[in-house]
C-alpha cells in the first residue's frame, strides 16, 4: 500500500496555513484586503474541491496550488479594469533621428549607498505603488514567480509585444520617479 | 550604425535575455562614445537590482493574520461546511 496524504479538517486550515498563504499573497497583490480576500477564497474553493484531492501531494501543496490559480485570476481581473497603453515607450525619449531628446541627469556617484537607507526604500516602494497595476504585475510574475516571458503572456493573456511595451514603460517610469523623488532631492 | 534609441532598447532587452555577440559588440562600441547611453545603462542596471531586492525584502516580511481575520475566515469555512 502506498502512503496517501489525507486532508485535515477544513475548520483547522486557517490556523494551519492561513499565515503562510497570506505571506505568499501579500507579496504578489497590492492591497492587503485583496490578499486576505484571496486567501479566504482559496479555503472555500478547497472546501468545495475536497473530493478531488488525490493524496499524491501534501495538503499544503494542494492548497498553494489553488492559491496560485486564485492570484492569476485576480491579475486577469485587474487586466480587464486597466486601460493598457500599447504605444512605443521609447517615442517619448527620442527624436525622429533616434537621438535622446535631452540628456539624462547624472545620479549620485554611488547609488549603491541608497540601498542601505530606509528612506530610499520608502521612496522606492511609493514609486512602485504609483505604477499602473498592470506594470507591477509583470514585475511580480517575473521576479517573485521567476516566470519567463511566455509564461507571463499566458498568465495575463497578453501578447509578447504588449509585454515588451509594458516592461520598458515600467522601467522608464520607475527611473523618472526615483530621479524626481530621490536623486534630485538628496543632491 | 545603431542609434541611441536602438541601443537603449537593446540594453533593456539585455536584462531579459542573452544578446547575440554582434549586438553586444555594437553596444560596447556605442557606450564608449556616448555618455547619455552610458548613464542610461548604469541607471537601468541599478533599477533592475533594486526591483529584485525590493521583492526579496517583501517576501521576508511576515504579515500574520490578525485574530479577527482568522476568526472571520474560520467562521466562513464552518458556515460553508454546514450547508
Ligand atoms: Zn547613445
PDB file of C-alpha atoms and ligand atoms in Angstrom:
ATOM      1  CA  UNK A   1       0.000   0.000   0.000  1.00  0.00           C
ATOM      2  CA  UNK A   2       1.356   3.397  -0.874  1.00  0.00           C
ATOM      3  CA  UNK A   3       1.157   6.188   1.605  1.00  0.00           C
ATOM      4  CA  UNK A   4      -1.508   8.692   0.716  1.00  0.00           C
ATOM      5  CA  UNK A   5      -1.896  12.114   2.182  1.00  0.00           C
ATOM      6  CA  UNK A   6      -5.220  12.876   3.722  1.00  0.00           C
ATOM      7  CA  UNK A   7      -6.854  16.206   4.334  1.00  0.00           C
ATOM      8  CA  UNK A   8      -7.290  17.573   7.803  1.00  0.00           C
ATOM      9  CA  UNK A   9     -10.480  19.137   8.999  1.00  0.00           C
ATOM     10  CA  UNK A  10     -11.060  22.296   6.913  1.00  0.00           C
ATOM     11  CA  UNK A  11     -12.031  24.080  10.091  1.00  0.00           C
ATOM     12  CA  UNK A  12      -8.343  23.884  11.063  1.00  0.00           C
ATOM     13  CA  UNK A  13      -6.956  25.184   7.773  1.00  0.00           C
ATOM     14  CA  UNK A  14      -6.858  28.832   8.825  1.00  0.00           C
ATOM     15  CA  UNK A  15      -4.797  28.002  11.884  1.00  0.00           C
ATOM     16  CA  UNK A  16      -2.529  25.624   9.961  1.00  0.00           C
ATOM     17  CA  UNK A  17      -1.913  27.532   6.722  1.00  0.00           C
ATOM     18  CA  UNK A  18      -3.503  30.967   6.952  1.00  0.00           C
ATOM     19  CA  UNK A  19      -0.305  32.883   7.676  1.00  0.00           C
ATOM     20  CA  UNK A  20       1.761  31.072   5.046  1.00  0.00           C
ATOM     21  CA  UNK A  21      -0.807  31.583   2.340  1.00  0.00           C
ATOM     22  CA  UNK A  22      -1.215  35.225   3.277  1.00  0.00           C
ATOM     23  CA  UNK A  23       2.516  35.867   3.224  1.00  0.00           C
ATOM     24  CA  UNK A  24       2.756  34.442  -0.264  1.00  0.00           C
ATOM     25  CA  UNK A  25      -0.190  36.517  -1.430  1.00  0.00           C
ATOM     26  CA  UNK A  26       0.744  39.824   0.165  1.00  0.00           C
ATOM     27  CA  UNK A  27       3.989  39.906  -1.807  1.00  0.00           C
ATOM     28  CA  UNK A  28       2.044  39.448  -5.033  1.00  0.00           C
ATOM     29  CA  UNK A  29      -1.050  41.528  -4.598  1.00  0.00           C
ATOM     30  CA  UNK A  30      -1.081  45.231  -3.953  1.00  0.00           C
ATOM     31  CA  UNK A  31      -3.664  45.589  -1.244  1.00  0.00           C
ATOM     32  CA  UNK A  32      -3.718  43.636   1.948  1.00  0.00           C
ATOM     33  CA  UNK A  33      -7.531  43.401   1.988  1.00  0.00           C
ATOM     34  CA  UNK A  34      -7.441  41.922  -1.501  1.00  0.00           C
ATOM     35  CA  UNK A  35      -4.790  39.448  -0.339  1.00  0.00           C
ATOM     36  CA  UNK A  36      -6.888  38.315   2.611  1.00  0.00           C
ATOM     37  CA  UNK A  37      -9.879  38.003   0.327  1.00  0.00           C
ATOM     38  CA  UNK A  38      -7.896  35.724  -1.993  1.00  0.00           C
ATOM     39  CA  UNK A  39      -6.782  33.532   0.905  1.00  0.00           C
ATOM     40  CA  UNK A  40     -10.351  33.237   2.052  1.00  0.00           C
ATOM     41  CA  UNK A  41     -11.492  32.266  -1.441  1.00  0.00           C
ATOM     42  CA  UNK A  42      -8.738  29.676  -1.569  1.00  0.00           C
ATOM     43  CA  UNK A  43     -10.019  27.967   1.561  1.00  0.00           C
ATOM     44  CA  UNK A  44     -13.572  27.959   0.284  1.00  0.00           C
ATOM     45  CA  UNK A  45     -12.501  26.615  -3.097  1.00  0.00           C
ATOM     46  CA  UNK A  46     -10.503  23.925  -1.281  1.00  0.00           C
ATOM     47  CA  UNK A  47     -13.550  23.002   0.718  1.00  0.00           C
ATOM     48  CA  UNK A  48     -15.580  22.527  -2.458  1.00  0.00           C
ATOM     49  CA  UNK A  49     -12.797  20.551  -4.129  1.00  0.00           C
ATOM     50  CA  UNK A  50     -12.050  18.207  -1.230  1.00  0.00           C
ATOM     51  CA  UNK A  51     -13.243  15.153  -3.108  1.00  0.00           C
ATOM     52  CA  UNK A  52     -10.786  15.884  -5.925  1.00  0.00           C
ATOM     53  CA  UNK A  53      -7.837  15.679  -3.578  1.00  0.00           C
ATOM     54  CA  UNK A  54      -5.847  12.717  -4.815  1.00  0.00           C
ATOM     55  CA  UNK A  55      -3.467  12.498  -1.881  1.00  0.00           C
ATOM     56  CA  UNK A  56      -0.419  12.496  -4.118  1.00  0.00           C
ATOM     57  CA  UNK A  57       0.718  15.868  -2.847  1.00  0.00           C
ATOM     58  CA  UNK A  58       0.561  17.226   0.658  1.00  0.00           C
ATOM     59  CA  UNK A  59      -2.408  19.203   1.810  1.00  0.00           C
ATOM     60  CA  UNK A  60      -0.274  22.325   1.942  1.00  0.00           C
ATOM     61  CA  UNK A  61       0.995  21.945  -1.634  1.00  0.00           C
ATOM     62  CA  UNK A  62      -2.535  21.321  -2.763  1.00  0.00           C
ATOM     63  CA  UNK A  63      -3.839  24.490  -1.118  1.00  0.00           C
ATOM     64  CA  UNK A  64      -0.950  26.503  -2.547  1.00  0.00           C
ATOM     65  CA  UNK A  65      -1.882  25.191  -5.987  1.00  0.00           C
ATOM     66  CA  UNK A  66      -5.381  26.558  -5.563  1.00  0.00           C
ATOM     67  CA  UNK A  67      -3.994  29.834  -4.240  1.00  0.00           C
ATOM     68  CA  UNK A  68      -1.771  30.314  -7.293  1.00  0.00           C
ATOM     69  CA  UNK A  69      -4.779  29.996  -9.559  1.00  0.00           C
ATOM     70  CA  UNK A  70      -6.689  32.493  -7.488  1.00  0.00           C
ATOM     71  CA  UNK A  71      -3.853  35.008  -7.760  1.00  0.00           C
ATOM     72  CA  UNK A  72      -3.692  34.653 -11.545  1.00  0.00           C
ATOM     73  CA  UNK A  73      -7.483  35.139 -11.644  1.00  0.00           C
ATOM     74  CA  UNK A  74      -7.004  38.304  -9.653  1.00  0.00           C
ATOM     75  CA  UNK A  75      -4.346  39.550 -12.098  1.00  0.00           C
ATOM     76  CA  UNK A  76      -6.607  38.877 -15.048  1.00  0.00           C
ATOM     77  CA  UNK A  77      -9.436  40.744 -13.410  1.00  0.00           C
ATOM     78  CA  UNK A  78      -7.115  43.715 -12.892  1.00  0.00           C
ATOM     79  CA  UNK A  79      -6.052  43.460 -16.517  1.00  0.00           C
ATOM     80  CA  UNK A  80      -9.610  43.965 -17.631  1.00  0.00           C
ATOM     81  CA  UNK A  81     -10.036  47.034 -15.442  1.00  0.00           C
ATOM     82  CA  UNK A  82      -6.987  48.782 -16.872  1.00  0.00           C
ATOM     83  CA  UNK A  83      -6.631  50.904 -19.912  1.00  0.00           C
ATOM     84  CA  UNK A  84      -3.401  49.416 -21.164  1.00  0.00           C
ATOM     85  CA  UNK A  85      -1.228  51.633 -23.334  1.00  0.00           C
ATOM     86  CA  UNK A  86       0.424  49.948 -26.274  1.00  0.00           C
ATOM     87  CA  UNK A  87       2.327  52.951 -27.564  1.00  0.00           C
ATOM     88  CA  UNK A  88       6.069  52.513 -28.011  1.00  0.00           C
ATOM     89  CA  UNK A  89       7.532  53.839 -24.738  1.00  0.00           C
ATOM     90  CA  UNK A  90      10.707  54.945 -26.492  1.00  0.00           C
ATOM     91  CA  UNK A  91       8.952  57.548 -28.621  1.00  0.00           C
ATOM     92  CA  UNK A  92       8.796  59.991 -25.736  1.00  0.00           C
ATOM     93  CA  UNK A  93      12.510  59.993 -25.168  1.00  0.00           C
ATOM     94  CA  UNK A  94      13.967  60.055 -28.673  1.00  0.00           C
ATOM     95  CA  UNK A  95      13.671  62.388 -31.621  1.00  0.00           C
ATOM     96  CA  UNK A  96      12.964  61.296 -35.181  1.00  0.00           C
ATOM     97  CA  UNK A  97      16.613  60.511 -35.807  1.00  0.00           C
ATOM     98  CA  UNK A  98      16.836  58.251 -32.779  1.00  0.00           C
ATOM     99  CA  UNK A  99      18.777  60.623 -30.541  1.00  0.00           C
ATOM    100  CA  UNK A 100      17.930  61.289 -26.908  1.00  0.00           C
ATOM    101  CA  UNK A 101      15.651  64.327 -26.779  1.00  0.00           C
ATOM    102  CA  UNK A 102      17.504  65.526 -23.725  1.00  0.00           C
ATOM    103  CA  UNK A 103      20.454  64.286 -21.780  1.00  0.00           C
ATOM    104  CA  UNK A 104      19.770  62.179 -18.692  1.00  0.00           C
ATOM    105  CA  UNK A 105      20.574  63.618 -15.276  1.00  0.00           C
ATOM    106  CA  UNK A 106      23.581  62.195 -13.567  1.00  0.00           C
ATOM    107  CA  UNK A 107      22.641  60.320 -10.415  1.00  0.00           C
ATOM    108  CA  UNK A 108      24.573  60.155  -7.206  1.00  0.00           C
ATOM    109  CA  UNK A 109      28.098  58.966  -7.827  1.00  0.00           C
ATOM    110  CA  UNK A 110      27.427  55.988  -5.630  1.00  0.00           C
ATOM    111  CA  UNK A 111      23.796  54.973  -5.907  1.00  0.00           C
ATOM    112  CA  UNK A 112      24.592  51.718  -4.115  1.00  0.00           C
ATOM    113  CA  UNK A 113      24.688  53.731  -0.913  1.00  0.00           C
ATOM    114  CA  UNK A 114      20.997  54.373  -1.310  1.00  0.00           C
ATOM    115  CA  UNK A 115      20.258  50.674  -0.959  1.00  0.00           C
ATOM    116  CA  UNK A 116      21.235  50.806   2.679  1.00  0.00           C
ATOM    117  CA  UNK A 117      18.905  53.657   3.510  1.00  0.00           C
ATOM    118  CA  UNK A 118      15.452  53.072   4.849  1.00  0.00           C
ATOM    119  CA  UNK A 119      14.228  56.331   3.327  1.00  0.00           C
ATOM    120  CA  UNK A 120      15.301  55.178  -0.107  1.00  0.00           C
ATOM    121  CA  UNK A 121      13.178  52.054   0.140  1.00  0.00           C
ATOM    122  CA  UNK A 122      10.209  54.123   1.263  1.00  0.00           C
ATOM    123  CA  UNK A 123      10.556  56.245  -1.848  1.00  0.00           C
ATOM    124  CA  UNK A 124      11.081  53.148  -3.956  1.00  0.00           C
ATOM    125  CA  UNK A 125       8.006  51.489  -2.585  1.00  0.00           C
ATOM    126  CA  UNK A 126       5.969  54.636  -3.304  1.00  0.00           C
ATOM    127  CA  UNK A 127       7.257  54.675  -6.871  1.00  0.00           C
ATOM    128  CA  UNK A 128       6.259  51.049  -7.362  1.00  0.00           C
ATOM    129  CA  UNK A 129       2.809  51.680  -5.940  1.00  0.00           C
ATOM    130  CA  UNK A 130       2.365  54.557  -8.341  1.00  0.00           C
ATOM    131  CA  UNK A 131       2.905  52.303 -11.326  1.00  0.00           C
ATOM    132  CA  UNK A 132      -0.258  51.216 -13.065  1.00  0.00           C
ATOM    133  CA  UNK A 133      -1.116  47.842 -11.647  1.00  0.00           C
ATOM    134  CA  UNK A 134      -0.605  46.023 -14.960  1.00  0.00           C
ATOM    135  CA  UNK A 135       3.043  47.056 -14.907  1.00  0.00           C
ATOM    136  CA  UNK A 136       3.674  45.890 -11.392  1.00  0.00           C
ATOM    137  CA  UNK A 137       2.060  42.553 -12.157  1.00  0.00           C
ATOM    138  CA  UNK A 138       4.727  41.938 -14.753  1.00  0.00           C
ATOM    139  CA  UNK A 139       7.469  42.504 -12.176  1.00  0.00           C
ATOM    140  CA  UNK A 140       5.729  40.272  -9.679  1.00  0.00           C
ATOM    141  CA  UNK A 141       5.432  37.382 -12.092  1.00  0.00           C
ATOM    142  CA  UNK A 142       8.961  37.850 -13.361  1.00  0.00           C
ATOM    143  CA  UNK A 143      10.737  38.248 -10.085  1.00  0.00           C
ATOM    144  CA  UNK A 144       8.650  36.517  -7.471  1.00  0.00           C
ATOM    145  CA  UNK A 145       7.440  33.664  -9.633  1.00  0.00           C
ATOM    146  CA  UNK A 146      10.523  33.541 -11.868  1.00  0.00           C
ATOM    147  CA  UNK A 147       8.266  33.214 -14.870  1.00  0.00           C
ATOM    148  CA  UNK A 148       9.661  33.596 -18.366  1.00  0.00           C
ATOM    149  CA  UNK A 149       8.057  35.838 -20.975  1.00  0.00           C
ATOM    150  CA  UNK A 150       5.917  33.082 -22.452  1.00  0.00           C
ATOM    151  CA  UNK A 151       4.624  32.148 -19.037  1.00  0.00           C
ATOM    152  CA  UNK A 152       3.748  35.742 -18.208  1.00  0.00           C
ATOM    153  CA  UNK A 153       1.967  36.273 -21.519  1.00  0.00           C
ATOM    154  CA  UNK A 154      -0.067  33.178 -20.916  1.00  0.00           C
ATOM    155  CA  UNK A 155      -0.876  34.030 -17.317  1.00  0.00           C
ATOM    156  CA  UNK A 156      -2.021  37.547 -18.149  1.00  0.00           C
ATOM    157  CA  UNK A 157      -3.369  36.611 -21.566  1.00  0.00           C
ATOM    158  CA  UNK A 158      -1.430  39.315 -23.376  1.00  0.00           C
ATOM    159  CA  UNK A 159       0.792  39.326 -26.456  1.00  0.00           C
ATOM    160  CA  UNK A 160       4.574  39.384 -26.218  1.00  0.00           C
ATOM    161  CA  UNK A 161       4.607  42.800 -27.919  1.00  0.00           C
ATOM    162  CA  UNK A 162       2.341  44.075 -25.205  1.00  0.00           C
ATOM    163  CA  UNK A 163       4.529  42.583 -22.502  1.00  0.00           C
ATOM    164  CA  UNK A 164       7.585  44.202 -24.014  1.00  0.00           C
ATOM    165  CA  UNK A 165       5.996  47.660 -24.110  1.00  0.00           C
ATOM    166  CA  UNK A 166       4.812  47.278 -20.565  1.00  0.00           C
ATOM    167  CA  UNK A 167       8.159  46.241 -19.210  1.00  0.00           C
ATOM    168  CA  UNK A 168      10.019  49.113 -20.833  1.00  0.00           C
ATOM    169  CA  UNK A 169       7.377  51.614 -19.915  1.00  0.00           C
ATOM    170  CA  UNK A 170       7.535  50.464 -16.322  1.00  0.00           C
ATOM    171  CA  UNK A 171      11.297  50.883 -16.262  1.00  0.00           C
ATOM    172  CA  UNK A 172      11.137  54.388 -17.674  1.00  0.00           C
ATOM    173  CA  UNK A 173       8.504  55.322 -15.162  1.00  0.00           C
ATOM    174  CA  UNK A 174      10.493  53.929 -12.257  1.00  0.00           C
ATOM    175  CA  UNK A 175      13.596  55.695 -13.491  1.00  0.00           C
ATOM    176  CA  UNK A 176      11.797  59.013 -13.599  1.00  0.00           C
ATOM    177  CA  UNK A 177      10.163  58.568 -10.245  1.00  0.00           C
ATOM    178  CA  UNK A 178      13.425  57.704  -8.499  1.00  0.00           C
ATOM    179  CA  UNK A 179      15.148  60.595 -10.158  1.00  0.00           C
ATOM    180  CA  UNK A 180      12.494  63.073  -9.145  1.00  0.00           C
ATOM    181  CA  UNK A 181      11.840  61.758  -5.648  1.00  0.00           C
ATOM    182  CA  UNK A 182      15.293  60.644  -4.622  1.00  0.00           C
ATOM    183  CA  UNK A 183      18.345  61.501  -6.668  1.00  0.00           C
ATOM    184  CA  UNK A 184      17.436  65.107  -7.429  1.00  0.00           C
ATOM    185  CA  UNK A 185      16.278  65.644  -3.872  1.00  0.00           C
ATOM    186  CA  UNK A 186      19.222  64.442  -1.843  1.00  0.00           C
ATOM    187  CA  UNK A 187      21.600  66.052  -4.296  1.00  0.00           C
TER     188      UNK A 187
ATOM    189  CA  UNK B   1      25.124  52.281 -37.362  1.00  0.00           C
ATOM    190  CA  UNK B   2      22.756  51.835 -34.435  1.00  0.00           C
ATOM    191  CA  UNK B   3      21.212  54.959 -32.986  1.00  0.00           C
ATOM    192  CA  UNK B   4      20.783  55.749 -29.291  1.00  0.00           C
ATOM    193  CA  UNK B   5      17.183  54.607 -29.475  1.00  0.00           C
ATOM    194  CA  UNK B   6      18.199  51.169 -30.753  1.00  0.00           C
ATOM    195  CA  UNK B   7      20.926  50.886 -28.176  1.00  0.00           C
ATOM    196  CA  UNK B   8      18.555  51.808 -25.361  1.00  0.00           C
ATOM    197  CA  UNK B   9      16.165  49.091 -26.472  1.00  0.00           C
ATOM    198  CA  UNK B  10      18.925  46.540 -26.698  1.00  0.00           C
ATOM    199  CA  UNK B  11      20.228  47.461 -23.268  1.00  0.00           C
ATOM    200  CA  UNK B  12      16.795  46.973 -21.800  1.00  0.00           C
ATOM    201  CA  UNK B  13      16.451  43.670 -23.660  1.00  0.00           C
ATOM    202  CA  UNK B  14      19.793  42.504 -22.356  1.00  0.00           C
ATOM    203  CA  UNK B  15      18.287  42.406 -18.874  1.00  0.00           C
ATOM    204  CA  UNK B  16      15.838  39.798 -20.119  1.00  0.00           C
ATOM    205  CA  UNK B  17      17.975  37.601 -22.303  1.00  0.00           C
ATOM    206  CA  UNK B  18      21.435  36.991 -23.632  1.00  0.00           C
ATOM    207  CA  UNK B  19      22.041  39.057 -26.781  1.00  0.00           C
ATOM    208  CA  UNK B  20      23.976  37.751 -29.800  1.00  0.00           C
ATOM    209  CA  UNK B  21      27.630  38.734 -29.700  1.00  0.00           C
ATOM    210  CA  UNK B  22      27.351  41.076 -32.703  1.00  0.00           C
ATOM    211  CA  UNK B  23      24.877  43.171 -30.772  1.00  0.00           C
ATOM    212  CA  UNK B  24      26.990  43.059 -27.652  1.00  0.00           C
ATOM    213  CA  UNK B  25      29.913  44.433 -29.630  1.00  0.00           C
ATOM    214  CA  UNK B  26      27.780  47.188 -31.110  1.00  0.00           C
ATOM    215  CA  UNK B  27      26.558  48.147 -27.675  1.00  0.00           C
ATOM    216  CA  UNK B  28      30.059  48.251 -26.275  1.00  0.00           C
ATOM    217  CA  UNK B  29      31.325  50.444 -29.092  1.00  0.00           C
ATOM    218  CA  UNK B  30      28.413  52.793 -28.728  1.00  0.00           C
ATOM    219  CA  UNK B  31      28.812  53.093 -24.969  1.00  0.00           C
ATOM    220  CA  UNK B  32      32.436  54.120 -25.483  1.00  0.00           C
ATOM    221  CA  UNK B  33      31.405  57.189 -27.412  1.00  0.00           C
ATOM    222  CA  UNK B  34      28.011  58.096 -25.935  1.00  0.00           C
ATOM    223  CA  UNK B  35      27.774  59.287 -22.347  1.00  0.00           C
ATOM    224  CA  UNK B  36      23.962  59.552 -22.285  1.00  0.00           C
ATOM    225  CA  UNK B  37      23.523  55.891 -23.117  1.00  0.00           C
ATOM    226  CA  UNK B  38      26.257  55.092 -20.636  1.00  0.00           C
ATOM    227  CA  UNK B  39      24.316  56.910 -17.969  1.00  0.00           C
ATOM    228  CA  UNK B  40      21.104  55.197 -19.007  1.00  0.00           C
ATOM    229  CA  UNK B  41      22.739  51.789 -18.788  1.00  0.00           C
ATOM    230  CA  UNK B  42      24.117  52.472 -15.336  1.00  0.00           C
ATOM    231  CA  UNK B  43      20.739  53.643 -14.088  1.00  0.00           C
ATOM    232  CA  UNK B  44      18.932  50.764 -15.698  1.00  0.00           C
ATOM    233  CA  UNK B  45      21.148  48.222 -14.007  1.00  0.00           C
ATOM    234  CA  UNK B  46      20.745  49.957 -10.686  1.00  0.00           C
ATOM    235  CA  UNK B  47      16.985  49.924 -11.110  1.00  0.00           C
ATOM    236  CA  UNK B  48      16.948  46.279 -12.064  1.00  0.00           C
ATOM    237  CA  UNK B  49      18.922  45.481  -8.971  1.00  0.00           C
ATOM    238  CA  UNK B  50      16.550  47.487  -6.777  1.00  0.00           C
ATOM    239  CA  UNK B  51      13.458  45.808  -8.138  1.00  0.00           C
ATOM    240  CA  UNK B  52      14.837  42.366  -7.385  1.00  0.00           C
ATOM    241  CA  UNK B  53      15.896  43.483  -3.930  1.00  0.00           C
ATOM    242  CA  UNK B  54      12.554  45.059  -3.241  1.00  0.00           C
ATOM    243  CA  UNK B  55      10.566  41.894  -3.850  1.00  0.00           C
ATOM    244  CA  UNK B  56      13.025  39.766  -1.921  1.00  0.00           C
ATOM    245  CA  UNK B  57      12.535  42.025   1.059  1.00  0.00           C
ATOM    246  CA  UNK B  58       8.822  41.976   0.633  1.00  0.00           C
ATOM    247  CA  UNK B  59       8.866  38.203   0.903  1.00  0.00           C
ATOM    248  CA  UNK B  60      10.831  38.350   4.107  1.00  0.00           C
ATOM    249  CA  UNK B  61       8.200  40.332   5.906  1.00  0.00           C
ATOM    250  CA  UNK B  62       5.950  38.187   7.971  1.00  0.00           C
ATOM    251  CA  UNK B  63       2.441  39.527   7.769  1.00  0.00           C
ATOM    252  CA  UNK B  64       0.488  37.356  10.148  1.00  0.00           C
ATOM    253  CA  UNK B  65      -3.280  37.259  10.002  1.00  0.00           C
ATOM    254  CA  UNK B  66      -4.952  39.159  12.793  1.00  0.00           C
ATOM    255  CA  UNK B  67      -7.063  37.192  15.244  1.00  0.00           C
ATOM    256  CA  UNK B  68     -10.181  38.850  13.841  1.00  0.00           C
ATOM    257  CA  UNK B  69      -9.307  37.888  10.272  1.00  0.00           C
ATOM    258  CA  UNK B  70      -8.632  34.329  11.337  1.00  0.00           C
ATOM    259  CA  UNK B  71     -11.891  34.124  13.164  1.00  0.00           C
ATOM    260  CA  UNK B  72     -13.776  35.592  10.205  1.00  0.00           C
ATOM    261  CA  UNK B  73     -12.221  33.101   7.789  1.00  0.00           C
ATOM    262  CA  UNK B  74     -12.807  30.175  10.080  1.00  0.00           C
ATOM    263  CA  UNK B  75     -16.446  31.104  10.631  1.00  0.00           C
ATOM    264  CA  UNK B  76     -16.972  31.353   6.906  1.00  0.00           C
ATOM    265  CA  UNK B  77     -15.461  27.930   6.326  1.00  0.00           C
ATOM    266  CA  UNK B  78     -17.546  26.362   9.069  1.00  0.00           C
ATOM    267  CA  UNK B  79     -20.646  28.063   7.718  1.00  0.00           C
ATOM    268  CA  UNK B  80     -19.963  26.564   4.285  1.00  0.00           C
ATOM    269  CA  UNK B  81     -19.256  23.144   5.789  1.00  0.00           C
ATOM    270  CA  UNK B  82     -22.637  23.116   7.468  1.00  0.00           C
ATOM    271  CA  UNK B  83     -24.523  23.997   4.327  1.00  0.00           C
TER     272      UNK B  83
HETATM  273 ZN1  LIG C   1      23.759  56.805 -27.264  1.00  0.00          ZN
END
